[in-house]
Amino acid sequence: MSEPSYRRVIVKLSGEALTGSQGFGIEQATVEKLANDLVKAASLGIELGVVVGGGNIFRGVEVSERGVPRPVGDTMGMLATVMNCLVLEAAIERAGCEARTLSALAMPAVCETYNRKRAMKNLGKGRVVLLAAGTGNPFFTTDTTAVLRAAELEAQAVLKATNVDGVYSADPRKDPKAKRYERLSHQEAIEKHLKVMDSTAFALARENHMPIIVFSIAEQGAIEGVLRGKGRATIVG
Ligand code: UDP
């Protein structure tokens, strides 16, 4: 097998990746599978930061449609990401690798607060660092968080896990004519309004020359496969 060319990466998992067949919330067996994949990837000697979304529990926009102020809905969304990180942290430790959740919103009774130095220190010790509570600010997404943390923590790429094996011109599950891209620039992703990440995330990645590797999390060992340059993925950037 080829040797990985990365030293440090940020993996972005959506909240949906934790739902399994349930379609909502957290399915423990799915969390265990993700944790095993992450531990295998970390065993390659690559430092892993993981940004987890919260859409399986709350999304700010959806909460605000029910009349709750958007910043409150977004705070609920950020708290949802903390729950997802905690369950994943426990599963990673059970799978045999040390892990630490660092939250952008201070909650000292629950986990440590994110700061760059602390994250770097934990990564350097070979711990999987779970980056919780997004950016800590409303009106942002965890995709933007992943790019932000990748730039801050000097990672070489963002690995964006999805349900499909790359970026398509349209949803391939709905449109049989959807074209799959092997490689495209950040600018093209923005101009074509590709839905794989929000435009703030793409713009930040473009400014910081941060590659985004879009791949399917469905296969066991998918993260390790991407790190070894195997398997199907689209490289943006
Ligand atoms: N969120 C936020 N600020 C951030 C990151 C996330 O307010 O920096 C909130 C926002 O409401 C978002 C929710 O947390 O809808 C969950 O994050 P996201 O939608 O990115 O999760 P995913 O779709 O990846 O599961």
Coordinates of C-alpha atoms and ligand atoms in Angstrom, one line a residue:
M1 CA 0.0 0.0 0.0
S2 CA 1.2 3.5 -0.7
E3 CA 2.4 5.7 2.2
P4 CA 0.2 8.6 3.2
S5 CA 1.4 12.1 2.2
Y6 CA -0.3 13.9 5.0
R7 CA 1.0 14.8 8.4
R8 CA -2.2 16.4 9.8
V9 CA -5.7 16.6 8.5
I10 CA -9.1 17.7 9.6
V11 CA -11.9 15.2 9.0
K12 CA -15.4 16.7 8.7
L13 CA -18.3 14.4 9.7
S14 CA -21.8 15.6 9.4
G15 CA -24.2 14.9 12.2
E16 CA -26.1 12.7 9.6
A17 CA -23.1 10.4 9.5
L18 CA -24.0 9.3 13.1
T19 CA -27.6 8.4 12.4
G20 CA -27.1 5.1 10.6
S21 CA -30.4 3.5 9.5
Q22 CA -32.4 5.5 12.1
G23 CA -32.3 8.7 10.0
F24 CA -32.1 10.9 13.1
G25 CA -30.2 11.1 16.4
I26 CA -27.2 8.8 17.3
E27 CA -27.0 5.1 16.4
Q28 CA -24.3 3.6 18.6
A29 CA -23.2 0.9 16.1
T30 CA -22.6 3.6 13.5
V31 CA -20.6 5.7 16.0
E32 CA -18.5 2.6 16.8
K33 CA -17.8 2.0 13.0
L34 CA -16.7 5.7 12.5
A35 CA -14.5 5.5 15.6
N36 CA -12.8 2.3 14.3
D37 CA -12.2 4.1 10.9
L38 CA -10.7 7.1 12.7
V39 CA -8.5 5.0 14.9
K40 CA -7.2 3.0 11.9
A41 CA -6.5 6.3 10.1
A42 CA -4.7 7.7 13.2
S43 CA -2.6 4.5 13.4
L44 CA -1.0 5.5 10.1
G45 CA 0.8 8.2 12.2
I46 CA -1.3 11.1 10.8
E47 CA -2.6 13.7 13.3
L48 CA -6.4 13.9 13.2
G49 CA -8.7 16.7 14.1
V50 CA -12.4 15.9 13.7
V51 CA -15.1 18.5 13.2
V52 CA -18.5 16.9 13.8
G53 CA -21.8 18.6 12.7
G54 CA -25.1 18.6 14.6
G55 CA -27.7 18.3 11.9
N56 CA -28.8 14.9 13.3
I57 CA -30.1 16.7 16.4
F58 CA -30.6 20.4 15.7
R59 CA -30.0 22.9 12.8
G60 CA -30.3 26.6 13.7
V61 CA -32.2 27.5 10.5
E62 CA -34.8 24.8 11.1
V63 CA -35.2 25.7 14.8
S64 CA -35.6 29.4 13.9
E65 CA -38.4 28.5 11.5
R66 CA -40.4 27.5 14.6
G67 CA -40.1 31.1 15.9
V68 CA -37.0 30.8 18.0
P69 CA -34.4 33.6 17.3
R70 CA -31.8 32.4 14.9
P71 CA -28.8 32.9 17.3
V72 CA -30.6 30.8 19.9
G73 CA -31.3 28.0 17.3
D74 CA -27.7 28.2 16.3
T75 CA -26.6 27.8 19.9
M76 CA -28.8 24.7 20.1
G77 CA -27.1 23.4 16.9
M78 CA -23.6 24.0 18.4
L79 CA -24.6 22.2 21.6
A80 CA -25.8 19.3 19.5
T81 CA -22.3 19.0 18.0
V82 CA -20.9 18.7 21.5
M83 CA -23.1 15.7 22.2
N84 CA -21.9 14.1 19.0
C85 CA -18.3 14.8 19.8
L86 CA -18.7 13.3 23.3
V87 CA -20.2 10.0 22.0
L88 CA -17.5 9.8 19.4
E89 CA -14.7 10.6 21.9
A90 CA -15.9 7.7 24.1
A91 CA -16.0 5.3 21.2
I92 CA -12.5 6.3 19.9
E93 CA -11.1 5.7 23.4
R94 CA -12.8 2.3 23.6
A95 CA -11.3 1.5 20.2
G96 CA -7.9 2.0 21.6
C97 CA -6.8 5.6 20.8
E98 CA -6.7 8.6 23.1
A99 CA -9.1 11.4 22.2
R100 CA -10.0 14.8 23.5
T101 CA -13.0 17.0 22.9
L102 CA -12.2 20.7 22.8
S103 CA -15.3 23.0 22.6
A104 CA -15.4 26.4 21.1
L105 CA -18.0 27.3 23.7
A106 CA -16.6 27.1 27.2
M107 CA -18.2 24.4 29.3
P108 CA -15.5 23.4 31.8
A109 CA -17.6 20.8 33.5
V110 CA -18.0 18.9 30.3
C111 CA -14.8 19.2 28.3
E112 CA -11.8 21.5 27.7
T113 CA -12.2 24.7 25.9
Y114 CA -10.7 25.0 22.4
N115 CA -7.7 27.1 21.9
R116 CA -5.1 26.7 19.1
K117 CA -2.2 25.8 21.4
R118 CA -4.1 23.2 23.3
A119 CA -5.3 21.6 20.1
M120 CA -1.8 21.5 18.7
K121 CA -0.5 20.0 21.9
N122 CA -3.1 17.2 21.9
L123 CA -2.5 16.5 18.2
G124 CA 1.2 16.3 18.8
K125 CA 0.6 13.6 21.4
G126 CA -1.2 11.5 18.9
R127 CA -4.7 12.1 20.4
V128 CA -7.7 12.4 18.1
V129 CA -8.9 15.9 18.7
L130 CA -12.7 16.4 18.4
L131 CA -13.5 20.0 17.6
A132 CA -16.9 20.7 19.2
A133 CA -19.4 23.6 19.1
G134 CA -18.4 24.8 15.6
T135 CA -16.8 28.2 15.5
G136 CA -18.6 29.2 18.7
N137 CA -20.6 31.8 16.7
P138 CA -24.1 31.7 15.2
F139 CA -24.6 32.0 11.4
F140 CA -21.7 29.7 10.7
T141 CA -21.6 26.0 9.8
T142 CA -19.4 23.1 10.8
D143 CA -18.1 23.0 7.2
T144 CA -16.7 26.5 7.6
T145 CA -15.4 25.4 11.0
A146 CA -13.5 22.5 9.4
V147 CA -11.8 24.8 7.0
L148 CA -11.1 27.4 9.7
R149 CA -9.6 24.8 12.1
A150 CA -7.6 23.2 9.2
A151 CA -6.0 26.6 8.5
E152 CA -5.4 27.5 12.1
L153 CA -3.9 24.1 13.0
E154 CA -1.8 24.0 9.8
A155 CA -3.4 20.9 8.4
Q156 CA -2.7 19.8 4.9
A157 CA -6.3 19.1 3.9
V158 CA -9.9 18.8 5.0
L159 CA -11.5 15.4 4.4
K160 CA -15.2 16.0 3.9
A161 CA -17.2 12.8 4.4
T162 CA -20.4 12.6 2.5
N163 CA -22.9 9.9 1.3
V164 CA -21.5 9.9 -2.3
D165 CA -18.1 9.3 -3.7
G166 CA -17.2 12.9 -4.6
V167 CA -18.7 16.1 -6.0
Y168 CA -21.4 15.9 -8.6
S169 CA -23.0 18.6 -10.8
A170 CA -26.4 17.7 -9.2
D171 CA -27.6 15.2 -6.6
P172 CA -26.7 11.8 -8.3
R173 CA -29.4 10.1 -6.3
K174 CA -32.0 12.3 -7.9
D175 CA -30.5 13.1 -11.3
P176 CA -29.1 10.3 -13.4
K177 CA -27.4 12.8 -15.7
A178 CA -25.4 14.3 -12.8
K179 CA -21.7 14.6 -13.8
R180 CA -19.0 13.6 -11.3
Y181 CA -15.9 15.8 -11.0
E182 CA -12.5 14.2 -10.4
R183 CA -10.9 17.5 -9.5
L184 CA -12.0 21.2 -9.5
S185 CA -10.9 24.5 -8.1
H186 CA -12.4 26.3 -5.1
Q187 CA -13.5 29.1 -7.5
E188 CA -15.3 26.6 -9.8
A189 CA -17.1 25.0 -6.8
I190 CA -18.3 28.5 -5.8
E191 CA -19.3 29.6 -9.3
K192 CA -21.2 26.3 -10.0
H193 CA -23.0 26.6 -6.7
L194 CA -22.1 23.0 -5.8
K195 CA -24.0 22.1 -2.7
V196 CA -21.3 19.9 -1.1
M197 CA -20.2 22.7 1.2
D198 CA -21.4 26.3 1.8
S199 CA -19.8 29.2 -0.1
T200 CA -18.3 30.6 3.1
A201 CA -16.4 27.4 3.6
F202 CA -15.2 27.3 0.0
A203 CA -14.2 31.0 0.1
L204 CA -12.1 30.4 3.3
A205 CA -10.5 27.4 1.7
R206 CA -9.7 29.4 -1.4
E207 CA -8.1 32.2 0.6
N208 CA -6.0 29.7 2.5
H209 CA -5.2 27.3 -0.4
M210 CA -6.7 24.5 1.6
P211 CA -7.6 21.4 -0.4
I212 CA -10.9 19.7 0.4
I213 CA -11.2 16.0 -0.4
V214 CA -14.8 14.9 -0.8
F215 CA -15.4 11.2 -0.3
S216 CA -18.0 8.6 0.8
I217 CA -17.9 7.5 4.4
A218 CA -20.2 4.5 3.6
E219 CA -17.3 2.0 3.1
Q220 CA -15.5 0.6 6.1
G221 CA -11.9 2.0 6.2
A222 CA -12.9 5.0 3.9
I223 CA -10.8 7.6 5.8
E224 CA -7.7 5.4 5.8
G225 CA -8.3 4.8 2.1
V226 CA -8.4 8.5 1.3
L227 CA -5.3 9.1 3.3
R228 CA -3.5 6.5 1.3
G229 CA -4.7 8.0 -1.9
K230 CA -6.9 5.0 -2.7
G231 CA -10.6 5.0 -3.4
R232 CA -12.8 7.4 -5.2
A233 CA -12.8 11.1 -4.1
T234 CA -13.0 14.5 -5.6
I235 CA -10.3 17.0 -4.8
V236 CA -11.4 20.6 -4.6
G237 CA -8.4 23.0 -4.7
Ligands
UDP1 N1 -23.6 26.1 14.1 C1 -23.3 27.5 14.4 N2 -22.0 27.9 14.3 C2 -21.0 27.2 13.9 C3 -21.3 25.8 13.6 C4 -22.6 25.3 13.7 O1 -24.2 28.2 14.8 O2 -19.9 27.7 13.8 C5 -24.9 25.6 14.3 C6 -25.9 25.9 13.2 O3 -27.1 26.1 13.7 C7 -25.9 24.5 12.4 C8 -25.8 23.5 13.6 O4 -24.9 24.2 14.5 O5 -27.1 24.3 11.7 C9 -25.2 22.2 13.2 O6 -24.1 22.4 12.3 P1 -24.2 21.9 10.8 O7 -25.5 22.3 10.2 O8 -22.9 22.4 10.2 O9 -24.1 20.3 11.0 P2 -24.1 19.2 9.9 O10 -25.0 19.6 8.7 O11 -22.7 19.0 9.4 O12 -24.6 18.0 10.6

